mmCIF file of C-alpha atoms in Angstrom:
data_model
loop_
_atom_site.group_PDB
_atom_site.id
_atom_site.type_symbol
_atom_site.label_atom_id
_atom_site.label_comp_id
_atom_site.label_asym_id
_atom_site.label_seq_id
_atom_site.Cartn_x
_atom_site.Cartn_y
_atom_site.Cartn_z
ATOM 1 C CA UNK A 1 238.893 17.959 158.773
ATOM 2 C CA UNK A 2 239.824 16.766 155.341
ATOM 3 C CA UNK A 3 242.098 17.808 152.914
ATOM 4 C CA UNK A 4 239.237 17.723 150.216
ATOM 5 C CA UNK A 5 236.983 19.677 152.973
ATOM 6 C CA UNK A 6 240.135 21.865 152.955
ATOM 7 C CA UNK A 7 240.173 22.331 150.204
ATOM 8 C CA UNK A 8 236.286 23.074 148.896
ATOM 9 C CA UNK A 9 236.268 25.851 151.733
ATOM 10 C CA UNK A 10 239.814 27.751 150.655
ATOM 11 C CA UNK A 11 240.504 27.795 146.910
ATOM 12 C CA UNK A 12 243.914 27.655 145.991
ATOM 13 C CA UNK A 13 245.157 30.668 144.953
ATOM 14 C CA UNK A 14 245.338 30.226 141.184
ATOM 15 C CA UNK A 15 241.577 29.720 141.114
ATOM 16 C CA UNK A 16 240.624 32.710 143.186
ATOM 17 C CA UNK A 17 242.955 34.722 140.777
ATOM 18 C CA UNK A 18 241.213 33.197 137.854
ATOM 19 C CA UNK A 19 237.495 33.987 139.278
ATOM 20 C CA UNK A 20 238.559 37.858 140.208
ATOM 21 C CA UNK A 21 238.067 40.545 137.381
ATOM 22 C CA UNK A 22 241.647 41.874 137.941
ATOM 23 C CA UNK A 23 242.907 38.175 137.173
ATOM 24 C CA UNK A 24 240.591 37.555 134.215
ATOM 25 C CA UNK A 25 242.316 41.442 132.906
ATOM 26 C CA UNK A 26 246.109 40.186 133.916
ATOM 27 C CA UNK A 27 245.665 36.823 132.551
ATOM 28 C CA UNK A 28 244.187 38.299 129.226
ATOM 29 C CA UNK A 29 247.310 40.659 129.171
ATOM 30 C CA UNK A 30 249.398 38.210 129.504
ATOM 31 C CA UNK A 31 248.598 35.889 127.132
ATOM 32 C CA UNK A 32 248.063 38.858 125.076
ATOM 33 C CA UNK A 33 251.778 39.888 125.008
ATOM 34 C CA UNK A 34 252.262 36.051 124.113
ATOM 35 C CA UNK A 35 250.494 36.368 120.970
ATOM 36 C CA UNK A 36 252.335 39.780 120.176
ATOM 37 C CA UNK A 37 255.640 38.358 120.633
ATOM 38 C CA UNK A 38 254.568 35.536 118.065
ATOM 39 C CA UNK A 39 252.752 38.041 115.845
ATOM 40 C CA UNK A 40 256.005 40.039 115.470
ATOM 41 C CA UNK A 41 258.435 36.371 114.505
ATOM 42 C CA UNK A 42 255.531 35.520 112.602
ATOM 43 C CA UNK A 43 255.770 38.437 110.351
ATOM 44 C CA UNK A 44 259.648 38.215 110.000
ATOM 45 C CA UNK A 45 259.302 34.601 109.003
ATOM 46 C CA UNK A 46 256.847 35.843 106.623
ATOM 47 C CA UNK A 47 258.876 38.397 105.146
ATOM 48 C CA UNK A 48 261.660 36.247 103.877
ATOM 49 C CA UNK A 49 259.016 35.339 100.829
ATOM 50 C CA UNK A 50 260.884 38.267 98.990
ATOM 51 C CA UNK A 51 264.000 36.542 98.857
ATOM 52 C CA UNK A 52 262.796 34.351 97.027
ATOM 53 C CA UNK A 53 261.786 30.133 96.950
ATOM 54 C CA UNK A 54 264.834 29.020 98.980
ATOM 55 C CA UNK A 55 265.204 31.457 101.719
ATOM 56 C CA UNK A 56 261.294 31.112 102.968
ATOM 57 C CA UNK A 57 261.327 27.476 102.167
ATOM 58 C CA UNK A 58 265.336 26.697 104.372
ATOM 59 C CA UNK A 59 263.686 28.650 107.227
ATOM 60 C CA UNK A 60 260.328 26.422 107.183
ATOM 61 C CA UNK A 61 262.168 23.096 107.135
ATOM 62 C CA UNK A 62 264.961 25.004 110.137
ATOM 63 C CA UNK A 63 262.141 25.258 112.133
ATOM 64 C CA UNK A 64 261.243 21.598 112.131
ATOM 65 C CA UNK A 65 264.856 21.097 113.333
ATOM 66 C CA UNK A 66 265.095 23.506 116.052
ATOM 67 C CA UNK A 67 265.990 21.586 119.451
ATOM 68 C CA UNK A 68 267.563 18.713 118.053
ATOM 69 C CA UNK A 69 269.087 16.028 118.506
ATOM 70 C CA UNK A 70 267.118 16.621 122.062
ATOM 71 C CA UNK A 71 263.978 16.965 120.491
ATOM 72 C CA UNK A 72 262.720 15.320 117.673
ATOM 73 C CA UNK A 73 261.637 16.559 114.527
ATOM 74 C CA UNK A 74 259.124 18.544 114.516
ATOM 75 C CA UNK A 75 258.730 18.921 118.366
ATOM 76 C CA UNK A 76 259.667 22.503 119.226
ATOM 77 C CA UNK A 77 256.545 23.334 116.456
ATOM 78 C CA UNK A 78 254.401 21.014 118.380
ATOM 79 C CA UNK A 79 255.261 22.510 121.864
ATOM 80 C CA UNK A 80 254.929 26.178 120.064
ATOM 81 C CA UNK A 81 251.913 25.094 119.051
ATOM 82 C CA UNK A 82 250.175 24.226 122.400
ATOM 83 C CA UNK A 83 251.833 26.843 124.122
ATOM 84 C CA UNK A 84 249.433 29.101 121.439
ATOM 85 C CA UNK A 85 246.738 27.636 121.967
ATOM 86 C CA UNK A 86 246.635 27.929 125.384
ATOM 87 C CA UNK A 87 247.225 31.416 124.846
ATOM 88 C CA UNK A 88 244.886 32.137 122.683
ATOM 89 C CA UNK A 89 241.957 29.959 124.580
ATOM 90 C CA UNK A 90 242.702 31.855 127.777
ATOM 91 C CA UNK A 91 242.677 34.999 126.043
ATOM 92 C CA UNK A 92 239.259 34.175 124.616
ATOM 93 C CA UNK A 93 237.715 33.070 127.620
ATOM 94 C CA UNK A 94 239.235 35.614 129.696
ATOM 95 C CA UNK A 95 237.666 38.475 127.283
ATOM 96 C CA UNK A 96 234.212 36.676 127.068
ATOM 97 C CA UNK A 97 233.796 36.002 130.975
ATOM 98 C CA UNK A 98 234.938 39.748 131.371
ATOM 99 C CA UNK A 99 232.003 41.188 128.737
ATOM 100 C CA UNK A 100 229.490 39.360 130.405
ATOM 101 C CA UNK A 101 230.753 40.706 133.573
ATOM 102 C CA UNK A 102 230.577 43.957 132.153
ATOM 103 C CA UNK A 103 227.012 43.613 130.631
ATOM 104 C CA UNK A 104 225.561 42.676 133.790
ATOM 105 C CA UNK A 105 227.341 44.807 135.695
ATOM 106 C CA UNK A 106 226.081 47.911 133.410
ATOM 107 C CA UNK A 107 222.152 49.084 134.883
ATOM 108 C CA UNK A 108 219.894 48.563 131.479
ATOM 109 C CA UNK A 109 218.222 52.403 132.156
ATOM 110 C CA UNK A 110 221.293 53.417 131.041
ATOM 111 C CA UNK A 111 222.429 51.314 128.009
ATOM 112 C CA UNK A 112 221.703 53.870 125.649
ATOM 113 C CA UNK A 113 223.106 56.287 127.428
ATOM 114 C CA UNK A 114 226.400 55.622 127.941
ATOM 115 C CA UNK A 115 229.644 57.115 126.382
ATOM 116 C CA UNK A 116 230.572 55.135 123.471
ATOM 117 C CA UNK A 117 234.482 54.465 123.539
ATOM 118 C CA UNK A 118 236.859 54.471 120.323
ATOM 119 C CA UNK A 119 236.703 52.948 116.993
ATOM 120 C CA UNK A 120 239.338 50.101 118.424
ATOM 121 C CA UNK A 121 237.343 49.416 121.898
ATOM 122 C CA UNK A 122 233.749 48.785 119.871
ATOM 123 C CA UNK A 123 235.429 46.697 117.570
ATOM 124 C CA UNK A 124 237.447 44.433 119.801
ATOM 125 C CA UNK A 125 234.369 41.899 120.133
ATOM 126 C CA UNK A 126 233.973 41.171 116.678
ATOM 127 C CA UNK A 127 237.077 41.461 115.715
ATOM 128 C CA UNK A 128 238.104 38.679 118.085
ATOM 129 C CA UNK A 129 235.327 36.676 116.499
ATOM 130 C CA UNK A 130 237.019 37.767 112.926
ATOM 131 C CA UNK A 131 240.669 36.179 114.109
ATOM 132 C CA UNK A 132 239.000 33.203 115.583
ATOM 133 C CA UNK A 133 237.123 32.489 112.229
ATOM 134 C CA UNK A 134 240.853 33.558 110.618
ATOM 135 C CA UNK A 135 242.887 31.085 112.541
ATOM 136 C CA UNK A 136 241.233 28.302 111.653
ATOM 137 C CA UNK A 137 240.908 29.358 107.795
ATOM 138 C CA UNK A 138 244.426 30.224 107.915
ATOM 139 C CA UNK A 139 244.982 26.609 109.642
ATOM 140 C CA UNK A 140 243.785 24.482 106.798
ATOM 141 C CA UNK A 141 244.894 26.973 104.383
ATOM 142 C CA UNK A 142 248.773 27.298 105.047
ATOM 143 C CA UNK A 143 249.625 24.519 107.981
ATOM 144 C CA UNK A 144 247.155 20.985 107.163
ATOM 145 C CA UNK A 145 247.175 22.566 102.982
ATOM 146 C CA UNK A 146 243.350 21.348 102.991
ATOM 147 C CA UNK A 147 242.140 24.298 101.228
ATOM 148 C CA UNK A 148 245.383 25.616 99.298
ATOM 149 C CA UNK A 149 245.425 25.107 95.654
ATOM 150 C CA UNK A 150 248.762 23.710 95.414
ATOM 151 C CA UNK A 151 249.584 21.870 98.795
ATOM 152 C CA UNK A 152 253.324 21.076 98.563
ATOM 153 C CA UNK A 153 254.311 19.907 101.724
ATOM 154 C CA UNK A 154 257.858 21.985 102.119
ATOM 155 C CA UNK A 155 257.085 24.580 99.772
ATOM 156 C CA UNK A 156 255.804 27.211 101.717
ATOM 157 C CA UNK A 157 256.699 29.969 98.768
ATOM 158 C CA UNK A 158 254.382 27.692 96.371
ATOM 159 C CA UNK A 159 251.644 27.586 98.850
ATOM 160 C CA UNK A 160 251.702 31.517 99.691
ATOM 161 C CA UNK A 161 251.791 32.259 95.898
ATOM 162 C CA UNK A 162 249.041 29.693 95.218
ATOM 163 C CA UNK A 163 246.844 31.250 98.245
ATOM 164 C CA UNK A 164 247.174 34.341 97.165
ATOM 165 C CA UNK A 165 246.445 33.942 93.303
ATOM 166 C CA UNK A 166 242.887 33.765 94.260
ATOM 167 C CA UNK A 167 240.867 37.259 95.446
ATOM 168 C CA UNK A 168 238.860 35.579 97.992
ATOM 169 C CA UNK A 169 241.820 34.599 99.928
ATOM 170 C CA UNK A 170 243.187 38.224 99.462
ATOM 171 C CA UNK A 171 239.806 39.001 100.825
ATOM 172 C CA UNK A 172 239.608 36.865 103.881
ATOM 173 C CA UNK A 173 243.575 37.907 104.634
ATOM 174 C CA UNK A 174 243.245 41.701 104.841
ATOM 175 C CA UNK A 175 240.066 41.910 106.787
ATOM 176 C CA UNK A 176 241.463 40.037 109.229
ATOM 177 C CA UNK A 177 244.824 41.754 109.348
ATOM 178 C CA UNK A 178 243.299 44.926 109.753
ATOM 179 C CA UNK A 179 240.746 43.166 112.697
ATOM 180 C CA UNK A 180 244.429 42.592 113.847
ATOM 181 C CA UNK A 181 246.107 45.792 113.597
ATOM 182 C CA UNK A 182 243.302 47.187 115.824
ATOM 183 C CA UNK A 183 243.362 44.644 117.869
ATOM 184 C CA UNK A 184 246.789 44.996 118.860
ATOM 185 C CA UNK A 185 246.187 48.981 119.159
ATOM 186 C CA UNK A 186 243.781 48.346 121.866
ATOM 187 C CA UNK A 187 245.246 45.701 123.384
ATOM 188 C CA UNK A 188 249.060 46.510 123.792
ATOM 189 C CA UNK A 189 247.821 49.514 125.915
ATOM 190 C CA UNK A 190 245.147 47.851 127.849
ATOM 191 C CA UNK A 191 247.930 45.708 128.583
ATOM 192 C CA UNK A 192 249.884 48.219 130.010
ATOM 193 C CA UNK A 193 247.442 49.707 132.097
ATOM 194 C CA UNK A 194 246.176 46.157 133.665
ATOM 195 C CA UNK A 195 250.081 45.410 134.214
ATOM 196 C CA UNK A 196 250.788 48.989 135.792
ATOM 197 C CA UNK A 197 253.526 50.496 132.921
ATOM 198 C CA UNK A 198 251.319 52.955 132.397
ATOM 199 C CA UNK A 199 251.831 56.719 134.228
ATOM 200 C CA UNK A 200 251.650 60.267 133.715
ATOM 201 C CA UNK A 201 254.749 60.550 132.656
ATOM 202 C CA UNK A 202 254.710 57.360 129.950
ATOM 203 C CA UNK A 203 251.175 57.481 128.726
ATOM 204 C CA UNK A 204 252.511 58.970 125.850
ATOM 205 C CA UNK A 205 255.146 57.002 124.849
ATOM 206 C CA UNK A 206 252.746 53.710 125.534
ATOM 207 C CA UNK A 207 249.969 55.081 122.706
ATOM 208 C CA UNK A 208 252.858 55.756 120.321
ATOM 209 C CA UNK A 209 254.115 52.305 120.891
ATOM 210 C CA UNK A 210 250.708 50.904 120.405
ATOM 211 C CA UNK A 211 249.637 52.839 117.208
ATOM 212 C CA UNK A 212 253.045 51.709 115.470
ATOM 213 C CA UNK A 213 253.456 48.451 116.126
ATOM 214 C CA UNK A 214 249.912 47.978 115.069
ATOM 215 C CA UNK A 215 250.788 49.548 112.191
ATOM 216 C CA UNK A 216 254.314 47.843 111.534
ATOM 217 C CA UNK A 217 252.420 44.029 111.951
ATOM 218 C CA UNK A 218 249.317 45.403 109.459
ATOM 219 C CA UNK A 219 251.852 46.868 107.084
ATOM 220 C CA UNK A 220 254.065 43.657 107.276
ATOM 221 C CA UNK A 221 251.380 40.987 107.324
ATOM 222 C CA UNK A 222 249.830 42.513 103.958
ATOM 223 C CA UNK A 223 252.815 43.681 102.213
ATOM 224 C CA UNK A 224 252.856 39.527 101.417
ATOM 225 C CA UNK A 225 249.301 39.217 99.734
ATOM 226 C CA UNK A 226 249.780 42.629 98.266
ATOM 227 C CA UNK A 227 253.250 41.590 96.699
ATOM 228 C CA UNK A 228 251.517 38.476 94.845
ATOM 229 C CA UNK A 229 248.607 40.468 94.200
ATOM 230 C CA UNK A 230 250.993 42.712 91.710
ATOM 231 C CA UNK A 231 253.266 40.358 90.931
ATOM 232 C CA UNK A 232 256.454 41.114 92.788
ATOM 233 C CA UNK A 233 256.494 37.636 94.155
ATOM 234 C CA UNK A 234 255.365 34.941 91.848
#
């Protein structure tokens, strides 16, 4: 026998993971707490806007620098990057394979029928579509400058201001950073439950969690289009 015979009759072990519902749910709560850990250095980057032109602007160009001389400029973003992307293409895939699942797993007779879950669980599927349609928008806006009315490469307090001088940005921004907050709701303790933290005992302590950090990252992520909106930073 062959290895490639082998190999078509035993799938390696990573593939029967990937093609088992209880993979698809760790590998979407994985990649989830991925995305939450960049969420919440995301937002403290963002926050340094309120100290003003220099301090948001030194940190953009420090990140360019970070790794070097053994990386080159610009790398560690670059690596970041991927590393993102993977996570959030995973995540995607994961959560559409596992709906489908879940439609045709559910009998049709009783559709109509069934107990509707929370506010956050019917809102998950579109408001992954929301963040997907966000990314890229927030993509050209703030990382390639296509769409931002000022584009000054290394002058990332410019940009914001610019990008938020106009209401449909402010628009686009807060719906999605509320599709985010409950995302993140939902998802930190799906999370838990698919990775076992969950008990009795911590239940608890895990919706607490959930409910404020979804609430610290909404809070944080707008307090920056807000701020413009009024004034505070111009």
């Amino acid at each position: 026998m062959t290895t490639a015979t082998r190999t078509a009759r035993h799938p390696s072990t990573l593939a029967t993971l990937w093609r088992s519902t209880v993979g698809k749910k760790a590998v979407m709560a994985v990649t989830g707490l991925v995305m939450l850990l960049y969420l919440v250095a995301h937002m403290l980057g963002n926050l340094k806007v309120f100290f003003g032109p220099d301090d948001i602007n030194g940190y953009a160009a420090w990140l360019r620098t970070i790794g070097q001389p053994f990386l080159g400029h610009e790398w560690f973003l670059w690596i970041a990057r991927a590393g993102l992307l993977a996570a959030v293409v995973l995540h995607g895939v994961s959560a559409y394979q596992l709906s489908r699942r879940d439609l045709a797993a559910r009998p049709s007779k009783y559709v109509h029928r069934r107990r509707r879950a929370g506010y956050a669980t019917r809102t998950m599927r579109w408001g992954g579509v929301i963040l997907a349609l966000f990314i890229v928008w927030h993509i050209l806006d703030l990382t390639t400058l296509t769409v931002n009315p000022v584009a000054e490469h290394g002058h990332v307090y410019q940009n914001v201001v610019g990008t938020f001088g106009r209401w449909y940005s402010d628009v686009i921004y807060i719906v999605a950073m509320l599709a985010v907050g409950f995302h993140i709701r939902h998802g930190f303790w799906s999370a838990a439950q698919t990775l076992g933290a969950n008990n009795a005992r911590r239940d608890k302590v895990l919706k607490l969690a959930a409910n404020g950090l979804a609430l610290l990252l909404t809070a944080g992520f707008l307090s920056v289009p807000v701020a413009v909106m009024f004034g505070v930073v111009k």
